[in-house]
Amino acid sequence: MTTQNLPTPFYVVYEDRIRRNLDLITDVEHRAGVKIIMAFKANALWRTFGIFREYRRAFTASSLNELQLGREFLGTPAHTYCPAYTDATIDAYMAGSSHLTFNSVSQAERFLPRLKVYPHVSAGLRVNPKCSVIETDIYNPALPGSRFGMSADELGDTLPRGIEGLHFHSLCESSSFDLEKVLTAFEEQFGRFLPKLKWVNMGGGHLMTREGYDTDHLVGLLRDFRKRHPNLDVILEPGSAFTWRTGDLITSVVDTVEHDGVITAIIDASFACHMPDTLEMPYQPLITESTPEGIPHRLGGNSCLSGDFCGPWNFPRRLTEGDRLTLEDMNHYTTVKTTMFNGIQHPDIVLCDSRGECSYLRRYSYDDYKSRMS
């Protein structure tokens, strides 16, 4: 089966593109001597996890659902971080984790005694180097008043007894040079603790699979860090990098309206429901069929939210009903964030394997909407 005649809308994921990213990440991992694990917050399409298992990918979890999903379909213990554990959840987190990071000293002191029951768990503490390299506030964990992690001033000269690692996460789709700035701030502020620790988790946001990313600089940066701190295991947990440019959203134009000189092509998908980062980030995705010059169009989602639109893009002619459009790079932070607002039909999900054979991973129906609302 090919995708040409499949009814829209649908997400399509390409196995060869996933493998391309996995090969690059594995190469960086081996050259740098670090461990790079998957973050499900960017992509949790478990029906594709068989591909990831071939590369022996560990994962990071921030909820019990992510923890269970990874254990079930990857079969490895989790590196877990949650902003706050509770008496009702801590045992399940510890039972399924190899590493567990606390967000605050109070959480650490409250739950560290539980390690007597779970000696296989290595505990860590999230810290905040307060080095801001992210322009979009909603994705910036280093803003003043951030709820994430402890500052160097707050920690003083000691860590809670039983803490074996530090975790920082200050990047979002960032470069190795951004990491270099954060790493400098981290070592300046928390370097006094490092000789007595076992590991450092440098969080996510390392977009090493993006075209133009300097992987050699990243490898050198990580090697130098390991030389300075040979006692430490180094962990990275990117999300987008694993599934960057590995899938698209195929949609169709269902109507075209023009008001006040603005042409809007209404599609059978929704930015608000199916591509939320286009409104939150915000960013404008590439469309394969668009051109540098031509007739400008906005695209409007098929929901009743006034702001459910994006653009403009240029097209060589005025779009009409039935035109199919390919919105590129829609396999990260899409399916994990989709909603059923307005009861808009969720796009199906298709996988095209390395031979070019395509098949449905999931088809959605009214029953999905009905069961979610029950």
Short mmCIF file of C-alpha atoms in Angstrom, two decimals:
data_model
loop_
_atom_site.label_atom_id
_atom_site.label_comp_id
_atom_site.label_asym_id
_atom_site.label_seq_id
_atom_site.Cartn_x
_atom_site.Cartn_y
_atom_site.Cartn_z
CA MET A 1 0.00 0.00 0.00
CA THR A 2 1.21 3.52 -0.82
CA THR A 3 -0.07 6.77 0.65
CA GLN A 4 -1.34 8.41 -2.55
CA ASN A 5 -4.90 7.13 -2.28
CA LEU A 6 -5.30 7.00 1.49
CA PRO A 7 -8.09 9.23 2.83
CA THR A 8 -6.86 12.30 4.68
CA PRO A 9 -5.98 13.41 7.25
CA PHE A 10 -3.22 11.08 8.40
CA TYR A 11 0.20 11.23 9.95
CA VAL A 12 2.80 9.25 8.05
CA VAL A 13 6.02 8.03 9.70
CA TYR A 14 9.03 6.77 7.74
CA GLU A 15 11.16 3.95 9.09
CA ASP A 16 14.24 4.88 7.06
CA ARG A 17 14.20 8.41 8.49
CA ILE A 18 13.93 7.05 12.04
CA ARG A 19 16.90 4.77 11.39
CA ARG A 20 18.88 7.67 9.95
CA ASN A 21 18.42 9.58 13.22
CA LEU A 22 19.14 6.51 15.34
CA ASP A 23 22.37 5.85 13.43
CA LEU A 24 23.55 9.42 14.00
CA ILE A 25 22.62 9.40 17.69
CA THR A 26 24.32 6.03 18.20
CA ASP A 27 27.47 7.33 16.51
CA VAL A 28 27.55 10.39 18.80
CA GLU A 29 26.94 8.17 21.82
CA HIS A 30 29.83 5.85 20.98
CA ARG A 31 32.30 8.59 20.04
CA ALA A 32 31.54 10.69 23.11
CA GLY A 33 31.36 7.79 25.57
CA VAL A 34 27.97 8.86 26.93
CA LYS A 35 24.49 7.35 27.17
CA ILE A 36 21.71 8.92 25.07
CA ILE A 37 18.19 7.86 26.01
CA MET A 38 14.70 8.54 24.61
CA ALA A 39 12.30 11.08 26.08
CA PHE A 40 8.70 10.01 25.48
CA LYS A 41 7.39 13.54 25.95
CA ALA A 42 8.28 14.20 22.30
CA ASN A 43 7.05 10.95 20.81
CA ALA A 44 5.39 7.86 22.28
CA LEU A 45 4.26 5.93 19.19
CA TRP A 46 4.88 2.55 20.78
CA ARG A 47 4.00 0.69 17.60
CA THR A 48 7.32 1.97 16.20
CA PHE A 49 9.33 0.97 19.28
CA GLY A 50 10.43 -2.28 17.65
CA ILE A 51 12.76 -0.15 15.53
CA PHE A 52 14.20 1.55 18.61
CA ARG A 53 14.67 -1.77 20.43
CA GLU A 54 17.16 -2.83 17.75
CA TYR A 55 19.36 0.05 18.94
CA ARG A 56 18.93 -0.94 22.60
CA ARG A 57 17.44 2.40 23.57
CA ALA A 58 16.79 3.17 27.22
CA PHE A 59 14.23 5.85 28.04
CA THR A 60 13.28 8.60 30.44
CA ALA A 61 9.82 8.84 32.03
CA SER A 62 8.01 11.72 33.69
CA SER A 63 4.78 9.92 34.53
CA LEU A 64 3.64 6.46 35.53
CA ASN A 65 2.04 6.00 32.12
CA GLU A 66 5.34 6.74 30.35
CA LEU A 67 7.10 4.44 32.79
CA GLN A 68 4.74 1.55 32.09
CA LEU A 69 4.86 2.13 28.32
CA GLY A 70 8.64 2.01 28.22
CA ARG A 71 8.88 -1.03 30.45
CA GLU A 72 6.32 -2.85 28.31
CA PHE A 73 7.63 -2.02 24.84
CA LEU A 74 11.35 -1.26 25.33
CA GLY A 75 11.96 -3.59 28.26
CA THR A 76 14.48 -1.39 30.04
CA PRO A 77 14.36 0.39 33.42
CA ALA A 78 13.51 4.07 33.30
CA HIS A 79 15.51 7.16 34.10
CA THR A 80 12.71 8.94 35.90
CA TYR A 81 12.09 12.59 36.67
CA CYS A 82 8.79 13.97 37.94
CA PRO A 83 8.21 17.47 39.36
CA ALA A 84 6.57 15.92 42.42
CA TYR A 85 6.16 12.36 43.65
CA THR A 86 3.50 11.36 46.16
CA ASP A 87 3.05 8.63 48.73
CA ALA A 88 0.67 6.97 46.25
CA THR A 89 3.15 6.98 43.34
CA ILE A 90 6.70 6.81 44.72
CA ASP A 91 6.86 3.03 45.08
CA ALA A 92 5.75 2.42 41.49
CA TYR A 93 8.32 4.93 40.24
CA MET A 94 11.15 3.37 42.23
CA ALA A 95 10.20 -0.20 41.34
CA GLY A 96 10.48 0.56 37.61
CA SER A 97 13.46 2.92 37.59
CA SER A 98 17.23 2.56 37.51
CA HIS A 99 17.72 6.31 38.10
CA LEU A 100 15.26 8.64 39.81
CA THR A 101 15.64 12.41 40.04
CA PHE A 102 14.00 14.60 42.67
CA ASN A 103 12.97 18.16 41.84
CA SER A 104 13.59 19.62 45.30
CA VAL A 105 15.49 18.95 48.51
CA SER A 106 12.21 18.55 50.37
CA GLN A 107 11.09 15.79 47.98
CA ALA A 108 14.50 14.11 48.27
CA GLU A 109 14.51 14.16 52.05
CA ARG A 110 10.95 12.88 52.13
CA PHE A 111 11.48 9.88 49.86
CA LEU A 112 15.19 8.97 49.99
CA PRO A 113 14.58 6.59 52.94
CA ARG A 114 12.53 4.47 50.49
CA LEU A 115 15.78 3.50 48.75
CA LYS A 116 16.28 0.90 51.47
CA VAL A 117 13.43 -1.00 49.81
CA TYR A 118 14.74 -0.31 46.28
CA PRO A 119 18.56 -0.51 46.43
CA HIS A 120 18.78 -0.80 42.64
CA VAL A 121 17.73 2.87 42.25
CA SER A 122 20.35 5.60 41.94
CA ALA A 123 18.88 8.89 43.17
CA GLY A 124 19.59 12.32 41.76
CA LEU A 125 18.59 15.93 42.24
CA ARG A 126 17.54 18.39 39.56
CA VAL A 127 19.45 21.65 39.61
CA ASN A 128 18.94 24.95 37.83
CA PRO A 129 22.09 26.59 36.40
CA LYS A 130 19.97 29.69 35.62
CA CYS A 131 21.54 29.97 32.18
CA SER A 132 18.82 30.94 29.73
CA VAL A 133 19.41 30.09 26.06
CA ILE A 134 15.76 29.63 25.02
CA GLU A 135 13.84 32.52 23.49
CA THR A 136 10.30 31.14 23.97
CA ASP A 137 9.29 31.54 27.60
CA ILE A 138 6.82 28.65 27.72
CA TYR A 139 9.72 26.24 27.00
CA ASN A 140 12.33 27.97 29.16
CA PRO A 141 12.99 26.19 32.49
CA ALA A 142 15.58 28.78 33.54
CA LEU A 143 13.26 31.78 33.85
CA PRO A 144 13.17 33.60 37.20
CA GLY A 145 10.81 31.79 39.54
CA SER A 146 11.07 28.50 37.64
CA ARG A 147 9.54 25.55 39.47
CA PHE A 148 12.27 23.24 38.16
CA GLY A 149 15.30 22.31 40.24
CA MET A 150 17.45 23.80 42.97
CA SER A 151 19.83 26.72 42.52
CA ALA A 152 23.41 26.65 43.79
CA ASP A 153 22.60 29.26 46.45
CA GLU A 154 19.71 27.19 47.73
CA LEU A 155 21.86 24.08 48.09
CA GLY A 156 24.75 25.63 49.97
CA ASP A 157 27.66 23.20 50.38
CA THR A 158 25.89 19.89 50.88
CA LEU A 159 23.54 17.57 49.06
CA PRO A 160 20.97 15.36 50.78
CA ARG A 161 22.52 12.09 51.91
CA GLY A 162 21.95 9.42 49.26
CA ILE A 163 22.05 11.69 46.20
CA GLU A 164 24.37 10.17 43.59
CA GLY A 165 23.72 12.36 40.56
CA LEU A 166 22.69 15.78 39.32
CA HIS A 167 20.23 16.50 36.53
CA PHE A 168 19.86 19.76 34.61
CA HIS A 169 17.62 20.53 31.65
CA SER A 170 18.03 23.98 30.13
CA LEU A 171 17.75 23.43 26.37
CA CYS A 172 14.99 23.24 23.75
CA GLU A 173 15.86 22.32 20.14
CA SER A 174 19.25 23.84 20.91
CA SER A 175 22.78 23.63 19.51
CA SER A 176 25.95 22.19 21.02
CA PHE A 177 27.15 25.77 21.52
CA ASP A 178 24.08 26.44 23.66
CA LEU A 179 24.99 23.36 25.68
CA GLU A 180 28.50 24.72 26.06
CA LYS A 181 27.16 27.90 27.67
CA VAL A 182 24.91 25.96 30.03
CA LEU A 183 27.64 23.46 30.88
CA THR A 184 30.02 26.29 31.79
CA ALA A 185 27.41 27.74 34.15
CA PHE A 186 26.66 24.29 35.59
CA GLU A 187 30.30 23.53 36.41
CA GLU A 188 30.91 26.98 37.87
CA GLN A 189 27.90 26.71 40.18
CA PHE A 190 27.80 22.98 41.03
CA GLY A 191 31.35 21.82 40.37
CA ARG A 192 32.05 21.40 44.09
CA PHE A 193 29.64 18.45 44.20
CA LEU A 194 30.86 16.57 41.13
CA PRO A 195 33.86 14.66 42.57
CA LYS A 196 31.58 12.78 44.96
CA LEU A 197 28.85 11.87 42.45
CA LYS A 198 28.32 8.97 40.05
CA TRP A 199 26.42 10.57 37.17
CA VAL A 200 25.23 13.77 35.53
CA ASN A 201 22.11 13.94 33.35
CA MET A 202 22.27 16.85 30.88
CA GLY A 203 18.58 16.64 30.06
CA GLY A 204 17.02 17.11 26.66
CA GLY A 205 16.86 19.71 23.91
CA HIS A 206 20.02 18.48 22.13
CA LEU A 207 18.80 18.64 18.52
CA MET A 208 21.77 16.74 17.11
CA THR A 209 19.83 15.37 14.12
CA ARG A 210 18.95 18.81 12.76
CA GLU A 211 20.74 19.74 9.55
CA GLY A 212 23.73 21.93 10.38
CA TYR A 213 24.09 20.76 13.99
CA ASP A 214 27.80 20.46 14.82
CA THR A 215 28.01 16.91 16.15
CA ASP A 216 31.82 17.02 16.21
CA HIS A 217 31.66 19.98 18.57
CA LEU A 218 29.16 18.12 20.74
CA VAL A 219 31.38 15.04 20.89
CA GLY A 220 34.41 17.14 21.80
CA LEU A 221 32.46 19.02 24.46
CA LEU A 222 31.27 15.80 26.09
CA ARG A 223 34.69 14.14 25.89
CA ASP A 224 36.32 17.13 27.56
CA PHE A 225 33.70 17.08 30.32
CA ARG A 226 34.36 13.39 30.92
CA LYS A 227 38.10 14.01 31.09
CA ARG A 228 37.55 16.65 33.75
CA HIS A 229 35.19 14.35 35.66
CA PRO A 230 36.22 10.73 34.97
CA ASN A 231 34.12 9.48 37.88
CA LEU A 232 30.87 10.53 36.21
CA ASP A 233 28.60 8.69 33.82
CA VAL A 234 27.09 11.22 31.41
CA ILE A 235 23.48 10.90 30.26
CA LEU A 236 21.57 12.90 27.64
CA GLU A 237 17.84 12.50 27.06
CA PRO A 238 16.75 14.32 23.89
CA GLY A 239 13.17 14.12 22.71
CA SER A 240 12.86 15.75 19.30
CA ALA A 241 16.24 14.50 18.05
CA PHE A 242 15.03 10.90 17.77
CA THR A 243 12.04 11.72 15.56
CA TRP A 244 13.13 15.00 13.94
CA ARG A 245 11.91 15.13 10.31
CA THR A 246 10.75 11.52 10.39
CA GLY A 247 7.09 12.07 9.53
CA ASP A 248 4.52 14.39 7.97
CA LEU A 249 0.83 15.23 8.24
CA ILE A 250 -1.08 14.74 5.01
CA THR A 251 -4.23 16.84 4.80
CA SER A 252 -6.68 18.02 2.17
CA VAL A 253 -8.26 21.35 1.36
CA VAL A 254 -12.03 21.18 1.96
CA ASP A 255 -12.93 24.79 1.12
CA THR A 256 -11.34 28.13 0.26
CA VAL A 257 -12.67 31.44 1.56
CA GLU A 258 -11.48 34.99 0.97
CA HIS A 259 -12.25 37.95 3.23
CA ASP A 260 -10.59 41.37 3.34
CA GLY A 261 -8.09 40.23 0.75
CA VAL A 262 -6.96 37.21 2.78
CA ILE A 263 -7.29 33.78 1.18
CA THR A 264 -7.77 30.96 3.68
CA ALA A 265 -7.73 27.33 2.61
CA ILE A 266 -9.65 25.32 5.21
CA ILE A 267 -8.18 21.84 5.72
CA ASP A 268 -9.56 18.60 7.16
CA ALA A 269 -7.15 18.80 10.09
CA SER A 270 -6.59 21.36 12.86
CA PHE A 271 -3.56 23.30 14.07
CA ALA A 272 -5.09 23.55 17.53
CA CYS A 273 -5.96 19.85 17.76
CA HIS A 274 -3.26 18.13 15.72
CA MET A 275 -0.30 20.55 15.50
CA PRO A 276 -0.49 22.48 18.79
CA ASP A 277 3.13 23.64 18.79
CA THR A 278 2.42 25.76 15.71
CA LEU A 279 0.32 27.91 18.03
CA GLU A 280 2.26 27.46 21.29
CA MET A 281 5.84 27.81 20.06
CA PRO A 282 4.80 29.33 17.66
CA TYR A 283 6.31 28.18 14.37
CA GLN A 284 5.24 27.76 10.77
CA PRO A 285 5.85 24.28 9.34
CA LEU A 286 7.16 23.73 5.84
CA ILE A 287 4.64 22.59 3.25
CA THR A 288 6.07 20.47 0.44
CA GLU A 289 3.68 21.88 -2.17
CA SER A 290 4.33 25.55 -1.31
CA THR A 291 6.68 27.78 -3.34
CA PRO A 292 8.91 30.79 -2.54
CA GLU A 293 6.69 32.99 -4.67
CA GLY A 294 3.08 32.70 -5.75
CA ILE A 295 -0.38 33.31 -4.35
CA PRO A 296 -0.33 33.76 -0.53
CA HIS A 297 -2.72 31.60 1.51
CA ARG A 298 -3.38 31.01 5.15
CA LEU A 299 -4.41 27.52 6.19
CA GLY A 300 -7.37 27.28 8.54
CA GLY A 301 -8.10 24.32 10.76
CA ASN A 302 -11.55 22.77 10.67
CA SER A 303 -12.44 23.67 14.25
CA CYS A 304 -14.43 26.60 15.62
CA LEU A 305 -11.44 28.11 17.48
CA SER A 306 -10.87 31.56 15.99
CA GLY A 307 -7.10 31.24 16.21
CA ASP A 308 -6.95 27.83 14.52
CA PHE A 309 -4.93 28.98 11.53
CA CYS A 310 -1.35 29.44 10.41
CA GLY A 311 0.53 31.05 7.55
CA PRO A 312 0.85 32.54 5.10
CA TRP A 313 2.41 30.23 2.52
CA ASN A 314 2.68 30.83 -1.22
CA PHE A 315 1.28 28.40 -3.78
CA PRO A 316 1.66 28.43 -7.57
CA ARG A 317 -2.13 28.67 -7.99
CA ARG A 318 -5.18 29.28 -5.85
CA LEU A 319 -5.89 26.20 -3.73
CA THR A 320 -9.19 24.43 -4.32
CA GLU A 321 -11.19 21.65 -2.68
CA GLY A 322 -9.41 18.30 -2.92
CA ASP A 323 -5.84 19.63 -3.06
CA ARG A 324 -3.60 17.50 -0.83
CA LEU A 325 -0.93 19.20 1.26
CA THR A 326 2.08 17.74 3.07
CA LEU A 327 2.87 19.52 6.34
CA GLU A 328 6.41 18.44 7.07
CA ASP A 329 8.09 17.25 10.27
CA MET A 330 5.00 16.20 12.20
CA ASN A 331 6.28 13.22 14.19
CA HIS A 332 7.49 15.00 17.31
CA TYR A 333 5.35 16.88 19.83
CA THR A 334 2.26 16.14 17.71
CA THR A 335 0.57 12.82 18.54
CA VAL A 336 1.59 13.17 22.20
CA LYS A 337 -0.17 16.55 22.37
CA THR A 338 -3.24 16.10 20.19
CA THR A 339 -6.72 16.78 21.52
CA MET A 340 -10.25 15.93 20.47
CA PHE A 341 -11.49 19.48 20.92
CA ASN A 342 -14.70 20.03 18.96
CA GLY A 343 -14.82 16.29 18.30
CA ILE A 344 -12.54 16.87 15.31
CA GLN A 345 -11.60 13.51 13.83
CA HIS A 346 -8.09 12.48 14.85
CA PRO A 347 -5.77 11.79 11.89
CA ASP A 348 -4.94 8.13 11.29
CA ILE A 349 -1.31 7.05 11.71
CA VAL A 350 0.59 5.29 8.91
CA LEU A 351 4.06 3.72 8.90
CA CYS A 352 6.08 3.36 5.70
CA ASP A 353 8.79 0.77 6.20
CA SER A 354 12.28 0.76 4.70
CA ARG A 355 10.98 -1.08 1.61
CA GLY A 356 8.42 1.66 0.96
CA GLU A 357 5.47 -0.50 2.04
CA CYS A 358 2.94 1.52 4.04
CA SER A 359 0.40 0.25 6.56
CA TYR A 360 -1.89 1.69 9.20
CA LEU A 361 -0.57 1.76 12.75
CA ARG A 362 -3.85 3.16 14.04
CA ARG A 363 -7.18 4.24 12.60
CA TYR A 364 -9.49 6.49 14.65
CA SER A 365 -13.27 6.53 14.83
CA TYR A 366 -16.18 8.03 16.72
CA ASP A 367 -15.67 5.39 19.42
CA ASP A 368 -12.32 6.98 20.33
CA TYR A 369 -13.99 10.33 20.91
CA LYS A 370 -16.92 8.76 22.74
CA SER A 371 -14.74 6.69 25.08
CA ARG A 372 -12.53 9.65 25.88
CA MET A 373 -15.52 11.72 26.89
CA SER A 374 -17.09 9.00 29.05
#
